[in-house]
PDB file of C-alpha atoms in Angstrom:
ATOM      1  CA  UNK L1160     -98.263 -18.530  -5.674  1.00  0.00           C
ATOM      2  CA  UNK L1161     -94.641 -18.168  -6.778  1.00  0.00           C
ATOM      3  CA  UNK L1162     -91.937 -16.847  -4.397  1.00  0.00           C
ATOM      4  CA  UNK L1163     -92.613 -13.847  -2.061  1.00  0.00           C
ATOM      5  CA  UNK L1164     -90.590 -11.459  -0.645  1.00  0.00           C
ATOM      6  CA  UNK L1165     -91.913 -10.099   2.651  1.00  0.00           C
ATOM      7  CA  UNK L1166     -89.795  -7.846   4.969  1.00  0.00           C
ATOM      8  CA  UNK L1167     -90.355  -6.386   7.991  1.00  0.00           C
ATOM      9  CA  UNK L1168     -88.624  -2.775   8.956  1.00  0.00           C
ATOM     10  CA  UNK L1169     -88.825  -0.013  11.810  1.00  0.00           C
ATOM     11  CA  UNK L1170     -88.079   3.443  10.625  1.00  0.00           C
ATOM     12  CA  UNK L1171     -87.266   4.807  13.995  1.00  0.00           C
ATOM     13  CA  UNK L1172     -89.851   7.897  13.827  1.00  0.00           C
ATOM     14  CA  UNK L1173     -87.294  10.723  15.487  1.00  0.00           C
ATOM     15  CA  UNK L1174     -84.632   9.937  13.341  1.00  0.00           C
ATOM     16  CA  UNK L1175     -86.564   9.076   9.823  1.00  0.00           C
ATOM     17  CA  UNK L1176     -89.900  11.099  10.471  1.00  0.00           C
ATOM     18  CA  UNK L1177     -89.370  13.680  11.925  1.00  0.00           C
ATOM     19  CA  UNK L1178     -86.050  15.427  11.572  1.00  0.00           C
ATOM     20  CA  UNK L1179     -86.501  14.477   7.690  1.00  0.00           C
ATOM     21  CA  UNK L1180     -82.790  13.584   7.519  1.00  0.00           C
ATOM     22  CA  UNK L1181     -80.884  14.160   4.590  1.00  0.00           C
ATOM     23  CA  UNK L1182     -77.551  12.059   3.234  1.00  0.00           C
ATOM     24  CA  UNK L1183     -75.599  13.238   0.394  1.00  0.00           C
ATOM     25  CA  UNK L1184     -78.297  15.920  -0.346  1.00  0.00           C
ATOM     26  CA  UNK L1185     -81.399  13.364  -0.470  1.00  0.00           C
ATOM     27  CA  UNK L1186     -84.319  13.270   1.472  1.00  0.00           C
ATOM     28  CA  UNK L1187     -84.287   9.746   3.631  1.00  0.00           C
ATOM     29  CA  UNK L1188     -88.205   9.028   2.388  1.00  0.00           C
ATOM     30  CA  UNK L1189     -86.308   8.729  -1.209  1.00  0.00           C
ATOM     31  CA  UNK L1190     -83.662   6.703   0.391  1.00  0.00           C
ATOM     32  CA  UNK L1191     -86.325   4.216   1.733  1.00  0.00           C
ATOM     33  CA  UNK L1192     -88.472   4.078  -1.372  1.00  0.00           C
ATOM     34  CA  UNK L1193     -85.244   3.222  -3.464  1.00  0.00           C
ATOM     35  CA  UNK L1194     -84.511   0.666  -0.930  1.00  0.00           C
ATOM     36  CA  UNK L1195     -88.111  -0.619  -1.322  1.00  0.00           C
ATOM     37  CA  UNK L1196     -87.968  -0.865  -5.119  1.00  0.00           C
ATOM     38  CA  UNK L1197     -84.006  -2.479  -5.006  1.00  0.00           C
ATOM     39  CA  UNK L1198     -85.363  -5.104  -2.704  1.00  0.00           C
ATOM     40  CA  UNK L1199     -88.140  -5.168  -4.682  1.00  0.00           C
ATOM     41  CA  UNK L1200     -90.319  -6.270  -1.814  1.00  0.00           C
ATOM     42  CA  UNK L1201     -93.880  -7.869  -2.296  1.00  0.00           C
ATOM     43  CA  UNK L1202     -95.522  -6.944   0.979  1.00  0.00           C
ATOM     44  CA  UNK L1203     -93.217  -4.561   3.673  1.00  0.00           C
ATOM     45  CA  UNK L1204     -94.161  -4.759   7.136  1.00  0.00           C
ATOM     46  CA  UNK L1205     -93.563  -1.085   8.480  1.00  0.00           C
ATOM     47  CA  UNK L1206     -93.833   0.211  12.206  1.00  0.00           C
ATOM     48  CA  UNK L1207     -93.111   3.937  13.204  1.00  0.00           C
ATOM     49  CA  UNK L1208     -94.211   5.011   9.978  1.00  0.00           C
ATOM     50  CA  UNK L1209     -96.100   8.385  10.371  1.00  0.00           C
ATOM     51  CA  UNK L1210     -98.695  10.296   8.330  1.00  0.00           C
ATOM     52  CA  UNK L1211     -96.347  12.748   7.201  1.00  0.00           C
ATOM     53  CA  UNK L1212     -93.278  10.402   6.417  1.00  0.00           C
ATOM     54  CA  UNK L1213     -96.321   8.315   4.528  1.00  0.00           C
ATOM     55  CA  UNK L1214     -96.851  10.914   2.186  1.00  0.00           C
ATOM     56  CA  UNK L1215     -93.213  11.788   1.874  1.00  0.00           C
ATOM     57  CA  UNK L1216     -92.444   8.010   1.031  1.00  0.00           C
ATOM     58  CA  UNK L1217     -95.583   7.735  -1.209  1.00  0.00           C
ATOM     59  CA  UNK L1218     -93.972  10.607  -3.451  1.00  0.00           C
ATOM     60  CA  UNK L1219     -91.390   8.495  -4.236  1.00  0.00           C
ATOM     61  CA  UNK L1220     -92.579   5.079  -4.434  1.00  0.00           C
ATOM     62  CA  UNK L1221     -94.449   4.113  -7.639  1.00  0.00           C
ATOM     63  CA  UNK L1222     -96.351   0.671  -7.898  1.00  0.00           C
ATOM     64  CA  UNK L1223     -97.176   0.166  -3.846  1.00  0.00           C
ATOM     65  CA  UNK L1224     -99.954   1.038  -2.208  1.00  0.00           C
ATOM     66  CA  UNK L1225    -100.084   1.339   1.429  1.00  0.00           C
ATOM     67  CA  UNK L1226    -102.653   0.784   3.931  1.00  0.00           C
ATOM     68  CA  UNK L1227    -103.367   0.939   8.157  1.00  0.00           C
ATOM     69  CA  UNK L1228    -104.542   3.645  10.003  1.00  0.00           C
ATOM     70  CA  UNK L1229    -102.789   5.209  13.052  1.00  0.00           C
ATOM     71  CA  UNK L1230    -102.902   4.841  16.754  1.00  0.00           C
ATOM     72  CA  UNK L1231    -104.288   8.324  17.687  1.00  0.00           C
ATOM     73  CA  UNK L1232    -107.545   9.818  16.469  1.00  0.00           C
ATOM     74  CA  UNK L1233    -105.591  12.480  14.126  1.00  0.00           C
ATOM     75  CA  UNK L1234    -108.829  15.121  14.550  1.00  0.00           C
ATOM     76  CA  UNK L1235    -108.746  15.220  18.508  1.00  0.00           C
ATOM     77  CA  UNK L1236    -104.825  15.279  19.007  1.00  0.00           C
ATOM     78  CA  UNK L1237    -104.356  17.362  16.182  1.00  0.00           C
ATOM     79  CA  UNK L1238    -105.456  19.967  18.286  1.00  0.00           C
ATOM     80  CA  UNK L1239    -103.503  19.582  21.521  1.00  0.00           C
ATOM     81  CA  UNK L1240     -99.870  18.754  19.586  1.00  0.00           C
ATOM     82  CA  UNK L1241     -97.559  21.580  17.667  1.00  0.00           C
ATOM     83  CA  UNK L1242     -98.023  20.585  14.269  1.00  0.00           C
ATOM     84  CA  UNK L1243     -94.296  20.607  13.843  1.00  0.00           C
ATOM     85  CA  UNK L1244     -94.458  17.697  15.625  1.00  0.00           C
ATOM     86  CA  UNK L1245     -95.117  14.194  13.555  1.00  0.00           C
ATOM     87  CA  UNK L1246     -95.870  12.058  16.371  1.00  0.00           C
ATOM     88  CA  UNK L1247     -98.827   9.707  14.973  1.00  0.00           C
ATOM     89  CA  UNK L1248     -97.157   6.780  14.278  1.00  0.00           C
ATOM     90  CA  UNK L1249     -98.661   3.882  12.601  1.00  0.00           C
ATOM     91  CA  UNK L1250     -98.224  -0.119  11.619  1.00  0.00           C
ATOM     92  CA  UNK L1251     -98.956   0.688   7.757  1.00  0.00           C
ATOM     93  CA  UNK L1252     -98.246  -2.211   5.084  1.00  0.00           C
ATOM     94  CA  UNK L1253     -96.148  -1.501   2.219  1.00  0.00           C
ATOM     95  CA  UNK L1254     -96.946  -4.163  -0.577  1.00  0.00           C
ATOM     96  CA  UNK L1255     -97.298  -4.755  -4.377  1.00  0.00           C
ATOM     97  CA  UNK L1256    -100.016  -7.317  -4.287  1.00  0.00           C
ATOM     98  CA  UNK L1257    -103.508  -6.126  -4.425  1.00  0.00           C
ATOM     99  CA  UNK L1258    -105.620  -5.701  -1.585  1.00  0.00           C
ATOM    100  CA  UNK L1259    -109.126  -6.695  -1.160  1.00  0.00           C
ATOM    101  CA  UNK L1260    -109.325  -4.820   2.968  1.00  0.00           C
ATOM    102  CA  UNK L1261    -107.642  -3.796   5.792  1.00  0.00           C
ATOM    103  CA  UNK L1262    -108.399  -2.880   9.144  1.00  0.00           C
ATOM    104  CA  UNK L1263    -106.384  -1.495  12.353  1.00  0.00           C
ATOM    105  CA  UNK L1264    -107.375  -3.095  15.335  1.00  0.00           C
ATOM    106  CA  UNK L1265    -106.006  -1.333  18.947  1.00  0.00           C
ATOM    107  CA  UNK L1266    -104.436  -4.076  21.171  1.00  0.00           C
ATOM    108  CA  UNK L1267    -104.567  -3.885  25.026  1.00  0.00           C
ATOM    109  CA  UNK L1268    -102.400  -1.298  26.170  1.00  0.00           C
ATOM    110  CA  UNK L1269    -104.004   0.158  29.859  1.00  0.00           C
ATOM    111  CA  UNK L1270    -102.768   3.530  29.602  1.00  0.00           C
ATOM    112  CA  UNK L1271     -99.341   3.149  27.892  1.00  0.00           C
ATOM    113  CA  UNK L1272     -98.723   4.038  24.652  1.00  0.00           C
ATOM    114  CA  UNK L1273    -101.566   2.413  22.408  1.00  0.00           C
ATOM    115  CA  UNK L1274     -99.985  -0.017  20.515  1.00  0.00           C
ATOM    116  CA  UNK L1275    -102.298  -1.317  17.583  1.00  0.00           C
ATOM    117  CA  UNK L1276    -102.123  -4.291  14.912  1.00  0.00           C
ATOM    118  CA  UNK L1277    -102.568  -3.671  10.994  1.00  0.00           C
ATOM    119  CA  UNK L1278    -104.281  -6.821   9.508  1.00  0.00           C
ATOM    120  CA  UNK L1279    -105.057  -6.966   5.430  1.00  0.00           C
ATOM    121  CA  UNK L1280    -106.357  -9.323   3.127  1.00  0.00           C
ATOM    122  CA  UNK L1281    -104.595  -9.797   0.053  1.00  0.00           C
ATOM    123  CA  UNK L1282    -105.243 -11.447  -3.340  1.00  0.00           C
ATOM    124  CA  UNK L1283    -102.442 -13.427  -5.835  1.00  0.00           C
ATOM    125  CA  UNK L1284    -103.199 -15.898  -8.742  1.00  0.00           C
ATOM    126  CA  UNK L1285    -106.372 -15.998  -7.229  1.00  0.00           C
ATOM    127  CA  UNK L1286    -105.245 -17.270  -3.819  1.00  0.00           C
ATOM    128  CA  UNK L1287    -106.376 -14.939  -0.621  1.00  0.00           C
ATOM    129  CA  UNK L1288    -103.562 -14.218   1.867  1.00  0.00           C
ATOM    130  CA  UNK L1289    -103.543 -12.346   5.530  1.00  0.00           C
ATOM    131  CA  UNK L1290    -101.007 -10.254   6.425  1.00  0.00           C
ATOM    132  CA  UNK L1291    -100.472  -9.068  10.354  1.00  0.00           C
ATOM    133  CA  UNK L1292     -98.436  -5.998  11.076  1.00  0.00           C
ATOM    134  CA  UNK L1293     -97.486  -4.874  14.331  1.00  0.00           C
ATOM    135  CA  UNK L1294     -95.219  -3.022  17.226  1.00  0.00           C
ATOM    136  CA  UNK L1295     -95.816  -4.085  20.989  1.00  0.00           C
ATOM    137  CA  UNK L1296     -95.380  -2.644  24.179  1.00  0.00           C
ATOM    138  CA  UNK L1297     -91.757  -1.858  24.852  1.00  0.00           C
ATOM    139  CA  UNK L1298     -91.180  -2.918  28.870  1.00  0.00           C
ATOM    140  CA  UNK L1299     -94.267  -4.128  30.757  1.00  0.00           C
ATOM    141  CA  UNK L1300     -94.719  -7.746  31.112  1.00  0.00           C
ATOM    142  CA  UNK L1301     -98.225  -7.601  31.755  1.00  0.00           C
ATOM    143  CA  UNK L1302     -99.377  -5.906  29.222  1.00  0.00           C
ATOM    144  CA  UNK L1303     -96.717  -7.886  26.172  1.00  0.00           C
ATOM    145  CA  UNK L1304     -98.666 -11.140  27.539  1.00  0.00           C
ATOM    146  CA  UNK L1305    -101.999  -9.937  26.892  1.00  0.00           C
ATOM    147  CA  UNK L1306    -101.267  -8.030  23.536  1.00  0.00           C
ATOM    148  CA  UNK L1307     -99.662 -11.498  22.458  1.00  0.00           C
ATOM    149  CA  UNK L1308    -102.608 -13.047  23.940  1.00  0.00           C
ATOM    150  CA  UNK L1309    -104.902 -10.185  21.766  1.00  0.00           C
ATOM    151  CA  UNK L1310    -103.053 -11.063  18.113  1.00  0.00           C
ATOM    152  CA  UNK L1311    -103.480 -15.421  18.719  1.00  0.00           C
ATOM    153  CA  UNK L1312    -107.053 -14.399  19.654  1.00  0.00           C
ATOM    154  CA  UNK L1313    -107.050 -12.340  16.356  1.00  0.00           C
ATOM    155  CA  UNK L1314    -105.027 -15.493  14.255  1.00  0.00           C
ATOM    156  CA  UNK L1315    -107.461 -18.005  15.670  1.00  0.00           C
ATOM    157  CA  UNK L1316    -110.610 -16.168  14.250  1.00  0.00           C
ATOM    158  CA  UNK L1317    -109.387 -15.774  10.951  1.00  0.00           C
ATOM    159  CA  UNK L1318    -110.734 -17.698   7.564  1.00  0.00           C
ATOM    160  CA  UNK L1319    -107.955 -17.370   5.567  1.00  0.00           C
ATOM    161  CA  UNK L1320    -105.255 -18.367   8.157  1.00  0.00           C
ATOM    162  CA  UNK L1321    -103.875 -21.124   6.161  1.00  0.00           C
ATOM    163  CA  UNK L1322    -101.868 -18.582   4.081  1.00  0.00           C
ATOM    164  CA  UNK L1323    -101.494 -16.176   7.364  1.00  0.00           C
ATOM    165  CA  UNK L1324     -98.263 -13.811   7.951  1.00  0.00           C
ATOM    166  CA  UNK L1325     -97.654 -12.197  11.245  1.00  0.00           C
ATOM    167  CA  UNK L1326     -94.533  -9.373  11.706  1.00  0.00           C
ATOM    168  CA  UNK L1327     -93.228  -6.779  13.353  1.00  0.00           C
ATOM    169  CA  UNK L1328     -91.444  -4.854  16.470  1.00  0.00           C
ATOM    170  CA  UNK L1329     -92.339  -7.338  19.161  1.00  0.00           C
ATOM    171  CA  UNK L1330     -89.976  -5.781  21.589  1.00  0.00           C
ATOM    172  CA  UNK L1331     -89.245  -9.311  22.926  1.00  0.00           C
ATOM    173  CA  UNK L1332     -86.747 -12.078  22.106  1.00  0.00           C
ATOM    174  CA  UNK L1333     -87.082 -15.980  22.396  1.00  0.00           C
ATOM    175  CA  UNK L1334     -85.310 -16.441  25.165  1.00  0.00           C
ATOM    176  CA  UNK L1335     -88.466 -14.478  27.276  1.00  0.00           C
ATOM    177  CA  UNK L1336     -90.758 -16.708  28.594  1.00  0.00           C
ATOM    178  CA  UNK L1337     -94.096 -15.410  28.302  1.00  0.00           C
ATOM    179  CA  UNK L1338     -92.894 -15.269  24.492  1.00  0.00           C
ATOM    180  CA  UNK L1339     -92.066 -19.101  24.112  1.00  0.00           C
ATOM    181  CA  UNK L1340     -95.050 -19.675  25.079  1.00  0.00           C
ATOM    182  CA  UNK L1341     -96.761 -17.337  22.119  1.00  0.00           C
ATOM    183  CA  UNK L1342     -94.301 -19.051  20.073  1.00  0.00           C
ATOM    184  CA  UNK L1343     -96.105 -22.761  20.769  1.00  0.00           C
ATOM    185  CA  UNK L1344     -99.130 -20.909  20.506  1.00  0.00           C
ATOM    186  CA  UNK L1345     -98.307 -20.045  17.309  1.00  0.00           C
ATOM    187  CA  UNK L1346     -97.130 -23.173  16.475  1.00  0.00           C
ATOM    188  CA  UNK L1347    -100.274 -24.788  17.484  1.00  0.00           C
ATOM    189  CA  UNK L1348    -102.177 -22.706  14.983  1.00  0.00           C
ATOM    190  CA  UNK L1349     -99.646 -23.675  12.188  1.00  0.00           C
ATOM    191  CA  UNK L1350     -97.415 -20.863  11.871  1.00  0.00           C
ATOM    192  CA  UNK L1351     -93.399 -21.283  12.191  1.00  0.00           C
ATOM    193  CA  UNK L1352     -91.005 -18.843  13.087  1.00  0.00           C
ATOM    194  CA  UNK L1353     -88.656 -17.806  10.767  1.00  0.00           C
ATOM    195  CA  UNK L1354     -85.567 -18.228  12.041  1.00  0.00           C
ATOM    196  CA  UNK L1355     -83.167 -14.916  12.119  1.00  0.00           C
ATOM    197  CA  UNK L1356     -81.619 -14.726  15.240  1.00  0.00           C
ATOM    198  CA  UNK L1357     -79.000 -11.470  14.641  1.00  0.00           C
ATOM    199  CA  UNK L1358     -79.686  -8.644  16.867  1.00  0.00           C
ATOM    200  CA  UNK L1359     -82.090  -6.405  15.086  1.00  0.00           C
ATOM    201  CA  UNK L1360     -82.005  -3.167  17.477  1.00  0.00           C
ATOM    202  CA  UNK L1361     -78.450  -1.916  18.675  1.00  0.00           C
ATOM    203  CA  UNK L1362     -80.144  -1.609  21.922  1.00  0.00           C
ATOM    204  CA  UNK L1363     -80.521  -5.185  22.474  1.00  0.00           C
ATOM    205  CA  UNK L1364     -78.467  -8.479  22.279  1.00  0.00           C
ATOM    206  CA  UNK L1365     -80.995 -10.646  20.015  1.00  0.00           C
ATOM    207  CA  UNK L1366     -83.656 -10.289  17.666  1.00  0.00           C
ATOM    208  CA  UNK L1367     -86.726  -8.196  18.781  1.00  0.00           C
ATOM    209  CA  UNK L1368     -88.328  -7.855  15.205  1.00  0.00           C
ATOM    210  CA  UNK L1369     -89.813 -11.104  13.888  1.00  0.00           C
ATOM    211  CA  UNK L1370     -91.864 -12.735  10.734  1.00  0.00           C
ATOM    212  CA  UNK L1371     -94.271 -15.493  10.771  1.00  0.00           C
ATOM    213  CA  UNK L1372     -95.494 -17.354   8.198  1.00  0.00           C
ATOM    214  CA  UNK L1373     -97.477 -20.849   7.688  1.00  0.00           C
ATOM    215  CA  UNK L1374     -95.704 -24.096   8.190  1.00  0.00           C
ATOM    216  CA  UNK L1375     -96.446 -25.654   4.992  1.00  0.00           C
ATOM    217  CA  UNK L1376     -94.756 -22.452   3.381  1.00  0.00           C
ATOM    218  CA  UNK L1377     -90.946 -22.847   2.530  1.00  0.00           C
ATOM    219  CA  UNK L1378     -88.111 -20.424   3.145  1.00  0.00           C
ATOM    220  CA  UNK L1379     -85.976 -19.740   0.235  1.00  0.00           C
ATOM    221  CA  UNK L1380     -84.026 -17.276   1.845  1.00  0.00           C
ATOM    222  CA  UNK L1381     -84.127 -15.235   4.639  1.00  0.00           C
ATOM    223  CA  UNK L1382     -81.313 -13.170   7.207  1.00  0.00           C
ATOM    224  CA  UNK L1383     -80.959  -9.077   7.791  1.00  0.00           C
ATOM    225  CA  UNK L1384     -81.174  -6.152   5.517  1.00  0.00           C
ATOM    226  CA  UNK L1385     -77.630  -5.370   5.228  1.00  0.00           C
ATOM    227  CA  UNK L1386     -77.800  -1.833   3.059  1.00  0.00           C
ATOM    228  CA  UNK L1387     -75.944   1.275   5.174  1.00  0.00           C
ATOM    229  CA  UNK L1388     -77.754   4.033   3.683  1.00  0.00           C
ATOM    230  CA  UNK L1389     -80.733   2.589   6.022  1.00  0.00           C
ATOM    231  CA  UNK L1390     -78.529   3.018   9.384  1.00  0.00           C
ATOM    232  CA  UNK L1391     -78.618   7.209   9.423  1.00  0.00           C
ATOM    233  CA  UNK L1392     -82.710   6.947   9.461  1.00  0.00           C
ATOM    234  CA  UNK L1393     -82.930   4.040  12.087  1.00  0.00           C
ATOM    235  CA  UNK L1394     -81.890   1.855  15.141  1.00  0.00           C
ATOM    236  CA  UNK L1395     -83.365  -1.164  13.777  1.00  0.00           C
ATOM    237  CA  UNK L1396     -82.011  -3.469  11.077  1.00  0.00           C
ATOM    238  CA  UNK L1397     -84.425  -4.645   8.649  1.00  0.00           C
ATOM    239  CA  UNK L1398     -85.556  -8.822   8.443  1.00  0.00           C
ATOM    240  CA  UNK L1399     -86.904 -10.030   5.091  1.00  0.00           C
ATOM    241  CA  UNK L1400     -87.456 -14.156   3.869  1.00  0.00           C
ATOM    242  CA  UNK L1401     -88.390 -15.387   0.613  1.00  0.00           C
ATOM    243  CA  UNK L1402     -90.224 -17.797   0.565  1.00  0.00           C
ATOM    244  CA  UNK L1403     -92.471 -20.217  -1.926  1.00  0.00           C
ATOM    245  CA  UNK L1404     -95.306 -22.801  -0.753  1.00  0.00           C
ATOM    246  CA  UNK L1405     -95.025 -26.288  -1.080  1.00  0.00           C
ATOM    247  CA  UNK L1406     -98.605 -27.564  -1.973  1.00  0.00           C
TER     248      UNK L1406
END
């Protein structure tokens, strides 16, 4: 492979989703898909992203495709919520390379919120990558250890995890101890951290969102998404890396 560009990004569904913000007279879903195509992003980790906002995006952005399912069952809570409301978020993968299958797994979530992990296989130059999307549990201890435990369970069983990429809202920071030890974990199974540190929720005082990626791989760049127009549909700040292998 050459260089890749891989970025993860929560869209904050009540601000992006549903109230279908506008700024300057344009619809935020064209705001996003110009970001997109400016960043010009290979594969775009998304969380939050909801069936409705999909489509809205997909209007606008030409030459992605996107794939991952949703963490309701859209045909049984379709009928219970106000359609008004766009509340089926998913962990869908935005991304220019082609590919070959995907699959949404649910993660262990005992009766919170189900909280789910998007996990496609990719082709490039004839090499076969994995990419891992996903958004954990927000507060419970318990149940972050045993959806981290649930995705290294996932990483271990996986034939292509040699060229393996794990993202996403992970709702915890380094300095948590149940997530050092996923980090080693990790490590173990030869992934590497990438290292942005900045605060990536205003809520919070360090980075929550994260991207893994092998440790043979090289980082060419990495750091925050830095681009304003993103701020009115979000209280996240984007992370992206560049990076290139070397063998």
């Amino acid at each position: 492979m050459n260089t890749l560009t891989i970025g993860s990004f929560n869209f904050q569904n009540k601000k992006a989703n549903r109230l279908g913000i506008k700024i300057e007279g344009k619809d935020s879903a064209f705001l996003i898909s110009e970001h997109i195509q400016r960043f010009n992003y290979d594969i775009l980790g998304t969380q939050e992203l909801t069936k409705r906002f999909r489509f809205r995006l997909s209007q606008y952005l030409k030459g992605y495709e996107t794939t991952g399912k949703y963490r309701y069952i859209n045909n049984i809570l379709s009928k219970l919520i106000p359609k008004s409301i766009d509340f089926n978020e998913s962990t869908s993968i935005i991304t220019k390379i082609k590919v070959l299958d995907s699959k949404t797994k649910h993660l262990p979530s005992f009766f919170k919120i189900p909280r789910i992990v998007t996990i496609a296989h990719m082709e490039k130059n004839q090499e076969i990558f994995t990419i891992m999307n996903t958004h954990l549990e927000i507060k419970d201890k318990n149940t972050q250890i045993r959806q981290l435990q649930a995705l290294v369970k996932i990483i271990k069983n996986d034939k292509y995890r040699e060229n393996l990429v794990l993202m996403g809202d992970f709702n915890m920071s380094v300095n948590m101890e149940h997530f050092a030890i996923f980090l080693k974990n990790l490590e173990d199974l030869g992934l590497q951290r990438v290292e942005i540190n900045e605060r990536t929720q205003i809520n919070r005082k360090r980075a929550i969102d994260h991207i893994f990626i092998p440790s043979h791989w090289i980082v060419v760049e990495k750091g925050c998404v830095n681009d304003q127009t993103l701020k009115a549909v979000t209280d996240h700040t984007g992370i992206y890396v560049k990076v290139k292998k070397s063998r």
